[in-house]
Amino acid sequence: MRKISTLIIATFAMAAVNAQNTIDGLRYSSEATSGTARFNALSGAFGALGGDLSAISINPAGSAVFLSSSGAVSLGANDKESNASYFTTETKSIDTDYILNQVGAVFVFNNPNEASKWKKFTFGFNYQQTQNYDDELFIKGTGTNSIGDFFRNQAQGIPLELLQLQPGESISDLYSYLGETQGVTAQNAFLGYQGYIIDALDPTDPSNAEYTSNIAGNENFNHDYILLTEGSNNKFTANFSAQVTDMFYFGINLNSHIINYDQSSILFESNNNSQSTVNLVGFENNLSVQGTGFSAQFGGIMKLQNNLRLGLSLETPTWYEINEETSQYLETQRVDGGQTLIETVNPKVINVYETYYLRTPGKVTASAAYIFGKQALISLDYSFKDYASIEFDSLNGNDPYFNSINNTIDNSLKGVSSIRFGGEYRIDQLSLRGGLRYEESPYTNEETVGDLSGFSLGVGYNLGNYTIDLSYARAEQERDQEMYGLTDTSSIETTYSNIVFSVGFIF
C-alpha cells in the first residue's frame, strides 16, 4: 500500500510540482495608471512635473517640487467591461469595484540658510494600488475540442495503478499522494480517470500507460467558462528627496509591494454526441496567491529654464517572494447501461506549493514638461520596460522547470515602450485637464495581449489650503483568453474605465 500523509483536507509542500507560467509573471509585472485624480487626469504624465503624491511613483524627485507639506486621499471606482467572442457566440461581462486608490503625505523642510545650495529636504510616504485584479469574465459558445482531450493527454505515460484506489484508500489520500510524488499532471489524470472521462486502453494491465477519452471527438461541444478573480497589488513607498540650487531635484524611493490574488475558473462542457458515454463535465480550479516584494527608484528633475523641466528616473526590478495554493473539483454525468449517473470527484485537498522567487522588470522613464506661467502646462513621459527579463527561481536555485519557463518568457515576451501625454489649463482656481496614453503589447506575437491605448479627462478646484479633484480615464485592450483544459481560446475586448475623487490639503 502507498504511504498516506493526508486525511480529509491535506496541506503539503510540493517540491517537484510547479504551476507558474508566463501569464503569472506578466500579471505581477504590470501596473495600471492609478493614483490621485490629478495624476490620472493627465494619464500619469508626471515624470518631470512632480508636486503630486502619485507623481512620486514615476519620479521620486517629484516630492522636492512641493512648496509646503501636503497630503492627499483618493477614492476610485473601477469598471471593467469585457466582450468575449468564442466561435460564433458573443458574451458581455461587467465588473465594478470601489477602492482606496491612494493615501499619502509629504513633509517639506526648508533650509533656513539661504546661502546654501541645499534649498530643501523632503520626506514622504504613499500608499498606492498599482493593480486591481477584481474581475468577472463569462465565455459561452460551441467549440470543436473537448475537455476530454485534456485529461487524456495529461494521463498518457502514467501507469494505471497510480490512478486506481487501493483498499482503504480514499480520493483525498490518493490525490494528495500523487501531488507529493508525481505532480499536478498526475492529479489531473486521476480526476479524469475517477470521473470516468478517460479509460485505460488495457484496463487489466496495472502498468498500462495509454488512455482513451469517453467523450467522442470531432464533434460539437457546448462550453460555458467562468473566470472570477479578486485581489490587488499594493505599493507602500518611503520617499526622500532634496532640492539643490534652483535647478536640480533628486529623490529616492524604497518600495514595499504586497500581492493578494485569488482566482476561480469553472468550465462546463456538454454534448449530445451519440458515441460519448460522458455528456456533461464541470471542472473547477482555484488559485490563491500571497506575495511580498521590494524595489527602489532613483530620479532627478532639472529646470533648464523657469518654464522647461526635464526628468529621468530608474526603477529597479521588483524581487518577490510568493506562496501559492490550489484546489480542484470535478463533476461528470455519464450514461451506463441505460442509466444516467452523476460522478463527483472532490479531493478536498489544498495543494501548497513551495515558496518561489519572482523578479519583475525594472523601468526607465524620460520626461519633459513645459510650464506656461501659472496658466497652463503640458507634459510628456516615455518609459521602457523589458518584460522578457521576468525571471522565476526556486529557493534552491537552478530549478529545471523554472529554467524552462524563463526560456519561454525570453522567447515570447519583449521590451515595451509606453507614452503618456497630459495637459492642464487653469482659469483662476479652476483647472481643466486631459491626457493620452499608449503602451505596446508585451508579447512578441502581439496577439496574446494587444496594445493598450486610452485617454483621460479631469477637473480640479483650488480652495487655498485644500484642493478637490475629479478624473475619468478610459483604456482599451484586446487579448486571447485561455480556458483551463481547452486548446481553443476566446477573443476578449476589454474596456477599463475609472473615476477618481481626491482631496488634497496643506498642513
Coordinates of C-alpha atoms in Angstrom, one line a residue:
M1 CA 0.0 0.0 0.0
R2 CA 1.2 3.5 -0.8
K3 CA 2.3 5.7 2.1
I4 CA -0.5 8.1 3.0
S5 CA 0.2 11.5 4.6
T6 CA -3.2 13.2 4.5
L7 CA -6.7 13.0 5.9
I8 CA -9.8 14.7 4.6
I9 CA -8.1 18.1 3.9
A10 CA -4.4 18.0 3.4
T11 CA -1.8 20.7 3.1
F12 CA 1.6 19.7 1.8
A13 CA 4.7 21.1 0.2
M14 CA 5.1 20.2 -3.5
A15 CA 8.8 20.3 -4.1
A16 CA 8.7 18.8 -7.6
V17 CA 5.5 20.4 -8.7
N18 CA 5.0 23.9 -10.2
A19 CA 2.1 25.7 -11.6
Q20 CA 3.7 29.0 -12.5
N21 CA 3.8 30.3 -16.1
T22 CA 4.2 33.3 -18.4
I23 CA 0.8 34.7 -17.5
D24 CA 1.6 34.7 -13.8
G25 CA 4.8 36.6 -14.4
L26 CA 3.1 39.1 -16.6
R27 CA 0.2 39.6 -14.1
Y28 CA 2.5 40.6 -11.3
S29 CA 4.8 42.7 -13.5
S30 CA 2.1 45.0 -15.0
E31 CA 0.9 48.2 -13.4
A32 CA -2.2 50.3 -14.1
T33 CA -2.2 54.1 -14.2
S34 CA -3.6 54.7 -10.8
G35 CA -3.3 57.3 -8.1
T36 CA -4.6 60.8 -7.4
A37 CA -7.3 62.3 -9.6
R38 CA -4.9 64.9 -11.0
F39 CA -2.3 62.2 -11.8
N40 CA -5.0 60.1 -13.6
A41 CA -6.4 63.1 -15.4
L42 CA -3.0 63.7 -17.1
S43 CA -2.7 59.9 -17.9
G44 CA 0.2 59.7 -15.4
A45 CA 2.5 62.1 -17.4
F46 CA 4.1 63.5 -14.3
G47 CA 7.8 62.4 -14.5
A48 CA 9.1 66.0 -15.0
L49 CA 6.3 67.8 -13.2
G50 CA 6.4 66.5 -9.6
G51 CA 4.3 68.3 -7.0
D52 CA 1.8 65.4 -6.8
L53 CA 1.9 62.4 -4.4
S54 CA 1.3 59.9 -7.2
A55 CA 4.0 61.6 -9.3
I56 CA 6.5 60.3 -6.8
S57 CA 5.7 56.8 -8.1
I58 CA 7.1 57.8 -11.5
N59 CA 10.0 60.0 -10.4
P60 CA 10.9 60.2 -6.7
A61 CA 12.5 63.7 -7.2
G62 CA 8.9 64.9 -7.6
S63 CA 8.4 65.4 -3.9
A64 CA 11.1 68.1 -3.8
V65 CA 8.9 70.2 -6.0
F66 CA 6.3 70.6 -3.2
L67 CA 6.5 74.1 -1.7
S68 CA 4.7 73.1 1.6
S69 CA 4.0 69.9 3.5
S70 CA 0.9 68.3 1.9
G71 CA -1.3 65.2 1.9
A72 CA -3.9 63.6 -0.3
V73 CA -6.5 60.9 -0.2
S74 CA -8.0 59.4 -3.3
L75 CA -11.1 57.1 -3.8
G76 CA -11.8 55.3 -7.0
A77 CA -14.5 53.4 -8.9
N78 CA -13.1 50.9 -11.4
D79 CA -15.2 49.4 -14.1
K80 CA -14.2 46.5 -16.5
E81 CA -16.4 45.7 -19.5
S82 CA -15.3 42.6 -21.4
N83 CA -16.8 41.4 -24.7
A84 CA -15.9 37.8 -25.4
S85 CA -16.1 36.1 -28.8
Y86 CA -15.9 32.3 -28.8
F87 CA -16.5 30.9 -32.3
T88 CA -19.9 32.5 -33.2
T89 CA -21.1 33.4 -29.7
E90 CA -20.7 36.8 -28.1
T91 CA -21.0 37.5 -24.4
K92 CA -20.5 40.6 -22.2
S93 CA -19.2 40.8 -18.7
I94 CA -19.1 43.8 -16.4
D95 CA -17.4 44.2 -13.1
T96 CA -17.4 47.4 -10.9
D97 CA -15.3 47.9 -7.8
Y98 CA -14.8 50.8 -5.3
I99 CA -11.3 51.1 -3.9
L100 CA -8.9 53.3 -1.9
N101 CA -6.7 54.5 -4.8
Q102 CA -4.1 56.3 -2.8
V103 CA -3.3 58.0 0.5
G104 CA -0.1 59.8 1.5
A105 CA 1.8 62.8 2.6
V106 CA 5.0 64.8 2.0
F107 CA 6.8 66.8 4.7
V108 CA 8.9 69.7 3.4
F109 CA 11.9 71.0 5.4
N110 CA 13.2 74.3 4.0
N111 CA 16.9 75.1 4.7
P112 CA 17.0 78.3 6.8
N113 CA 20.5 79.0 5.4
E114 CA 19.6 80.9 2.2
A115 CA 23.2 80.9 1.1
S116 CA 23.4 77.1 1.0
K117 CA 22.9 75.2 -2.3
W118 CA 20.7 72.7 -0.5
K119 CA 17.4 74.5 -0.6
K120 CA 15.1 71.9 1.0
F121 CA 14.7 68.3 2.0
T122 CA 11.5 66.3 1.9
F123 CA 10.3 63.1 3.4
G124 CA 7.2 61.4 2.1
F125 CA 5.2 58.2 2.3
N126 CA 2.5 57.0 0.0
Y127 CA 0.2 54.0 -0.4
Q128 CA -1.0 53.3 -4.0
Q129 CA -2.9 50.4 -5.5
T130 CA -0.9 49.6 -8.6
Q131 CA -3.1 46.9 -9.9
N132 CA -6.7 45.8 -9.2
Y133 CA -7.4 42.2 -10.0
D134 CA -11.2 42.1 -9.4
D135 CA -13.0 40.8 -12.4
E136 CA -15.8 38.6 -13.6
L137 CA -15.4 37.1 -17.1
F138 CA -18.0 34.9 -18.8
I139 CA -17.4 33.0 -22.1
K140 CA -20.0 30.9 -23.9
G141 CA -20.1 29.1 -27.2
T142 CA -19.9 25.8 -29.1
G143 CA -16.3 24.7 -29.6
T144 CA -14.7 21.9 -31.6
N145 CA -12.4 20.4 -28.9
S146 CA -13.3 18.7 -25.7
I147 CA -12.0 18.8 -22.1
G148 CA -11.7 15.0 -22.5
D149 CA -8.7 15.6 -24.8
F150 CA -7.0 17.5 -21.9
F151 CA -7.5 14.7 -19.4
R152 CA -6.4 12.1 -21.9
N153 CA -3.2 14.0 -22.7
Q154 CA -2.4 14.5 -19.0
A155 CA -2.8 10.8 -18.4
Q156 CA -0.6 9.5 -21.2
G157 CA 2.5 7.8 -19.8
I158 CA 1.2 7.4 -16.2
P159 CA 0.8 3.8 -15.0
L160 CA -2.8 2.8 -14.4
E161 CA -2.1 1.5 -10.9
L162 CA -1.2 5.1 -9.8
L163 CA -4.7 6.2 -10.8
Q164 CA -6.6 3.4 -9.1
L165 CA -7.7 3.4 -5.4
Q166 CA -6.1 0.8 -3.2
P167 CA -8.0 -1.0 -0.4
G168 CA -8.6 1.5 2.4
E169 CA -7.5 4.5 0.3
S170 CA -9.8 7.5 -0.3
I171 CA -10.0 10.0 -3.1
S172 CA -8.3 12.6 -0.8
D173 CA -5.5 10.1 0.1
L174 CA -4.5 9.3 -3.5
Y175 CA -4.9 12.8 -4.8
S176 CA -2.6 14.1 -2.1
Y177 CA -0.1 11.3 -2.7
L178 CA 0.1 12.0 -6.4
G179 CA 0.7 15.7 -5.7
E180 CA 3.5 14.9 -3.4
T181 CA 5.2 12.3 -5.6
Q182 CA 4.1 12.8 -9.2
G183 CA 2.9 16.4 -9.6
V184 CA -0.2 18.3 -10.9
T185 CA -0.3 16.4 -14.2
A186 CA -0.9 13.1 -12.4
Q187 CA -3.5 14.8 -10.2
N188 CA -5.4 15.9 -13.4
A189 CA -5.1 12.4 -14.8
F190 CA -6.5 11.0 -11.6
L191 CA -9.5 13.3 -11.7
G192 CA -10.3 12.4 -15.3
Y193 CA -10.0 8.7 -14.6
Q194 CA -12.1 8.7 -11.4
G195 CA -14.6 10.9 -13.2
Y196 CA -14.9 8.3 -16.0
I197 CA -13.8 10.9 -18.6
I198 CA -10.9 8.6 -19.6
D199 CA -10.3 4.9 -19.6
A200 CA -7.2 2.8 -19.8
L201 CA -6.5 1.2 -23.2
D202 CA -5.9 -2.0 -21.4
P203 CA -7.8 -1.9 -18.1
T204 CA -6.5 -5.3 -17.0
D205 CA -2.8 -4.2 -17.1
P206 CA -1.7 -2.2 -14.0
S207 CA 1.3 -0.8 -16.0
N208 CA -1.0 0.4 -18.8
A209 CA 0.1 4.0 -19.7
E210 CA -2.2 4.7 -22.7
Y211 CA -5.7 6.1 -22.3
T212 CA -8.7 6.9 -24.4
S213 CA -11.5 9.5 -23.9
N214 CA -15.1 8.6 -23.2
I215 CA -16.1 11.9 -24.9
A216 CA -16.3 11.5 -28.7
G217 CA -14.0 13.8 -30.6
N218 CA -14.6 15.7 -33.9
E219 CA -18.0 16.9 -32.7
N220 CA -19.5 20.0 -31.3
F221 CA -19.1 20.8 -27.6
N222 CA -21.1 23.4 -25.7
H223 CA -18.8 25.4 -23.3
D224 CA -19.6 27.8 -20.5
Y225 CA -16.5 29.3 -18.9
I226 CA -16.4 31.5 -15.8
L227 CA -13.3 33.2 -14.6
L228 CA -13.6 35.0 -11.2
T229 CA -10.6 37.0 -9.9
E230 CA -10.1 39.3 -7.0
G231 CA -7.3 41.0 -5.1
S232 CA -4.7 43.7 -5.8
N233 CA -1.1 44.6 -6.0
N234 CA -0.3 47.4 -3.5
K235 CA 2.8 49.5 -3.2
F236 CA 3.9 51.3 0.0
T237 CA 6.6 53.9 -0.6
A238 CA 9.0 55.8 1.6
N239 CA 10.4 58.8 -0.3
F240 CA 13.4 61.0 0.3
S241 CA 14.3 63.9 -1.9
A242 CA 16.2 67.2 -2.0
Q243 CA 16.4 70.4 -4.0
V244 CA 19.9 71.6 -4.9
T245 CA 20.1 75.2 -6.1
D246 CA 17.1 76.4 -8.1
M247 CA 17.7 73.9 -10.9
F248 CA 18.0 70.4 -9.6
Y249 CA 15.8 68.0 -7.7
F250 CA 16.9 64.5 -6.6
G251 CA 15.0 61.7 -4.9
I252 CA 14.9 58.0 -4.0
N253 CA 12.0 55.7 -3.2
L254 CA 12.1 52.5 -1.2
N255 CA 9.1 50.5 -2.1
S256 CA 7.3 47.5 -0.4
H257 CA 4.9 45.5 -2.5
I258 CA 2.1 43.2 -1.4
I259 CA 0.3 40.8 -3.7
N260 CA -3.1 39.3 -2.9
Y261 CA -4.7 37.3 -5.7
D262 CA -7.5 34.7 -5.8
Q263 CA -8.8 33.0 -9.0
S264 CA -11.5 30.6 -9.6
S265 CA -12.1 29.1 -13.1
I266 CA -15.1 26.9 -13.8
L267 CA -15.6 25.1 -17.1
F268 CA -18.9 23.4 -18.0
E269 CA -19.0 21.2 -21.1
S270 CA -22.0 19.4 -22.5
N271 CA -22.5 17.4 -25.7
N272 CA -25.2 15.3 -27.4
N273 CA -22.8 13.1 -29.3
S274 CA -24.1 9.6 -29.7
Q275 CA -20.7 8.0 -29.2
S276 CA -20.0 9.8 -25.9
T277 CA -20.7 8.0 -22.6
V278 CA -19.9 11.2 -20.7
N279 CA -22.1 14.1 -21.8
L280 CA -21.6 16.7 -19.0
V281 CA -18.5 17.9 -17.3
G282 CA -18.0 20.5 -14.6
F283 CA -14.3 21.3 -13.8
E284 CA -13.3 23.8 -11.2
N285 CA -9.8 25.1 -10.4
N286 CA -8.9 27.5 -7.7
L287 CA -5.7 29.5 -7.1
S288 CA -4.7 31.7 -4.1
V289 CA -1.5 33.8 -4.1
Q290 CA 0.2 35.8 -1.4
G291 CA 3.4 37.6 -2.2
T292 CA 5.7 40.3 -0.8
G293 CA 8.4 42.3 -2.7
F294 CA 10.9 45.1 -2.7
S295 CA 12.0 47.7 -5.2
A296 CA 13.8 51.0 -5.3
Q297 CA 13.6 54.1 -7.6
F298 CA 16.1 56.9 -8.3
G299 CA 15.3 60.0 -10.1
G300 CA 16.1 63.6 -10.9
I301 CA 14.4 66.7 -12.3
M302 CA 16.2 69.6 -13.9
K303 CA 14.9 73.1 -14.7
L304 CA 16.5 74.2 -17.9
Q305 CA 14.6 77.5 -17.7
N306 CA 11.7 78.7 -15.5
N307 CA 9.4 77.1 -18.0
L308 CA 11.1 73.9 -19.1
R309 CA 11.7 70.8 -17.0
L310 CA 13.4 67.5 -17.8
G311 CA 13.1 64.4 -15.7
L312 CA 14.8 61.0 -15.7
S313 CA 14.1 58.1 -13.3
L314 CA 15.1 54.5 -12.9
E315 CA 13.1 51.8 -11.2
T316 CA 14.9 48.6 -10.2
P317 CA 13.4 45.2 -10.7
T318 CA 11.0 44.1 -8.0
W319 CA 12.0 41.0 -6.1
Y320 CA 9.1 39.0 -4.9
E321 CA 8.7 36.0 -2.6
I322 CA 5.5 34.2 -3.5
N323 CA 3.4 31.5 -2.0
E324 CA 0.6 29.7 -3.9
E325 CA -2.2 27.3 -3.0
T326 CA -4.5 25.4 -5.4
S327 CA -7.5 23.1 -5.2
Q328 CA -9.7 21.3 -7.8
Y329 CA -13.2 19.8 -8.1
L330 CA -14.7 17.6 -10.9
E331 CA -18.3 16.5 -11.6
T332 CA -19.4 14.5 -14.5
Q333 CA -22.7 13.0 -15.9
R334 CA -22.4 9.7 -17.8
V335 CA -24.7 7.0 -19.2
D336 CA -24.0 3.4 -18.2
G337 CA -26.4 0.5 -19.1
G338 CA -29.1 3.0 -19.9
Q339 CA -28.8 4.8 -16.6
T340 CA -27.7 8.3 -16.1
L341 CA -25.1 8.6 -13.3
I342 CA -23.5 11.6 -11.6
E343 CA -19.9 11.2 -10.6
T344 CA -18.3 13.7 -8.1
V345 CA -14.6 13.8 -7.6
N346 CA -13.9 16.2 -4.8
P347 CA -10.4 15.6 -3.2
K348 CA -10.9 18.3 -0.5
V349 CA -7.2 18.8 -0.7
I350 CA -5.3 22.1 -0.7
N351 CA -2.0 21.9 -2.7
V352 CA 0.5 24.1 -1.0
Y353 CA 3.5 24.9 -3.3
E354 CA 7.0 25.6 -2.2
T355 CA 7.8 29.3 -1.9
Y356 CA 9.4 30.7 -5.0
Y357 CA 11.0 33.9 -6.2
L358 CA 9.9 36.2 -9.0
R359 CA 11.9 39.1 -10.4
T360 CA 9.8 41.5 -12.4
P361 CA 11.3 44.0 -14.9
G362 CA 12.8 47.4 -14.0
K363 CA 11.8 50.5 -15.8
V364 CA 13.4 53.7 -17.1
T365 CA 11.4 56.9 -17.7
A366 CA 12.4 60.1 -19.5
S367 CA 10.1 63.1 -19.1
A368 CA 9.7 66.6 -20.3
A369 CA 7.3 69.4 -19.3
Y370 CA 6.7 72.9 -20.2
I371 CA 5.0 75.4 -17.8
F372 CA 3.1 78.4 -19.3
G373 CA 3.4 80.6 -16.3
K374 CA 0.5 80.0 -13.8
Q375 CA -2.0 79.4 -16.6
A376 CA -1.1 76.1 -18.3
L377 CA 1.3 73.2 -18.7
I378 CA 1.9 70.2 -21.0
S379 CA 3.9 67.1 -20.1
L380 CA 5.3 64.0 -21.8
D381 CA 6.6 60.8 -20.4
Y382 CA 8.4 57.9 -22.3
S383 CA 9.0 54.6 -20.4
F384 CA 10.7 51.4 -21.4
K385 CA 10.2 48.1 -19.6
D386 CA 11.7 44.7 -20.8
Y387 CA 9.1 42.0 -19.9
A388 CA 11.5 39.4 -21.4
S389 CA 13.6 39.9 -18.2
I390 CA 10.9 38.4 -16.0
E391 CA 12.5 35.5 -14.1
F392 CA 11.3 32.8 -11.8
D393 CA 13.5 31.0 -9.4
S394 CA 13.2 28.4 -6.6
L395 CA 14.6 28.6 -3.1
N396 CA 17.4 26.3 -4.1
G397 CA 18.1 27.9 -7.5
N398 CA 18.7 26.3 -10.9
D399 CA 15.3 24.5 -11.0
P400 CA 14.7 22.8 -14.4
Y401 CA 11.0 23.7 -14.5
F402 CA 11.7 27.4 -13.8
N403 CA 14.6 27.4 -16.3
S404 CA 12.1 26.1 -18.9
I405 CA 9.6 28.8 -18.0
N406 CA 12.2 31.5 -18.1
N407 CA 13.3 30.4 -21.6
T408 CA 9.6 30.5 -22.7
I409 CA 9.3 34.1 -21.3
D410 CA 12.5 35.1 -23.1
N411 CA 11.2 33.9 -26.4
S412 CA 7.5 35.1 -26.1
L413 CA 7.8 38.5 -24.3
K414 CA 9.7 41.6 -25.3
G415 CA 10.7 45.1 -24.3
V416 CA 7.8 47.6 -24.3
S417 CA 7.6 51.3 -24.9
S418 CA 4.8 53.4 -23.3
I419 CA 4.0 57.1 -23.9
R420 CA 1.9 59.3 -21.7
F421 CA 0.9 62.8 -22.6
G422 CA -1.1 65.3 -20.4
G423 CA -2.0 68.9 -20.2
E424 CA -3.7 71.3 -17.8
Y425 CA -5.3 74.7 -18.2
R426 CA -6.2 77.0 -15.3
I427 CA -8.9 79.5 -15.0
D428 CA -8.5 81.2 -11.7
Q429 CA -9.0 78.4 -9.1
L430 CA -10.4 76.0 -11.7
S431 CA -8.2 73.5 -13.5
L432 CA -9.2 71.6 -16.7
R433 CA -7.1 68.6 -17.5
G434 CA -6.7 65.9 -20.1
G435 CA -4.3 63.1 -21.2
L436 CA -3.5 60.3 -23.6
R437 CA -1.6 57.0 -23.1
Y438 CA -0.3 54.2 -25.2
E439 CA 1.5 51.0 -24.3
E440 CA 2.8 48.3 -26.6
S441 CA 1.9 44.7 -26.3
P442 CA 4.4 42.7 -24.1
Y443 CA 4.1 39.7 -26.4
T444 CA 6.2 39.2 -29.5
N445 CA 3.2 38.0 -31.4
E446 CA 1.1 41.0 -30.3
E447 CA -2.0 38.7 -30.3
T448 CA -2.0 37.0 -26.9
V449 CA -2.2 40.5 -25.5
G450 CA -2.6 43.5 -27.8
D451 CA -1.5 47.2 -27.5
L452 CA -3.3 49.3 -24.9
S453 CA -4.5 52.8 -25.6
G454 CA -6.6 55.3 -23.7
F455 CA -7.5 58.9 -22.7
S456 CA -8.3 60.8 -19.6
L457 CA -10.2 63.9 -18.5
G458 CA -10.3 65.8 -15.2
V459 CA -11.2 68.9 -13.3
G460 CA -9.9 70.4 -10.1
Y461 CA -10.6 73.3 -7.8
N462 CA -8.2 75.1 -5.5
L463 CA -9.6 76.2 -2.2
G464 CA -6.3 77.5 -0.8
N465 CA -5.3 75.0 1.8
Y466 CA -7.5 72.4 0.2
T467 CA -7.9 71.0 -3.4
I468 CA -10.7 68.9 -4.8
D469 CA -10.1 66.9 -7.9
L470 CA -12.1 64.6 -10.1
S471 CA -10.9 62.5 -13.1
Y472 CA -12.2 60.0 -15.6
A473 CA -9.9 57.6 -17.6
R474 CA -10.7 55.0 -20.2
A475 CA -8.5 52.5 -21.9
E476 CA -9.0 49.6 -24.3
Q477 CA -7.1 46.3 -24.9
E478 CA -7.6 43.1 -26.8
R479 CA -6.3 39.6 -25.7
D480 CA -6.8 35.9 -26.3
Q481 CA -8.2 34.2 -23.2
E482 CA -7.2 30.6 -22.5
M483 CA -9.8 28.3 -20.9
Y484 CA -8.4 25.7 -18.5
G485 CA -8.0 22.5 -20.3
L486 CA -9.1 23.7 -23.8
T487 CA -6.9 24.4 -26.8
D488 CA -9.3 26.9 -28.3
T489 CA -9.1 30.4 -27.0
S490 CA -11.7 33.2 -26.8
S491 CA -11.0 36.7 -28.2
I492 CA -11.6 39.4 -25.5
E493 CA -12.0 43.1 -25.9
T494 CA -11.8 44.8 -22.6
T495 CA -12.6 48.4 -21.8
Y496 CA -11.1 49.8 -18.5
S497 CA -12.8 52.8 -17.0
N498 CA -12.2 54.5 -13.7
I499 CA -13.4 57.6 -11.8
V500 CA -11.2 59.0 -9.1
F501 CA -12.0 61.6 -6.5
S502 CA -9.2 63.2 -4.5
V503 CA -8.9 65.6 -1.6
G504 CA -5.6 67.3 -1.1
F505 CA -4.5 69.5 1.8
I506 CA -1.6 71.7 3.0
F507 CA -0.6 71.4 6.7

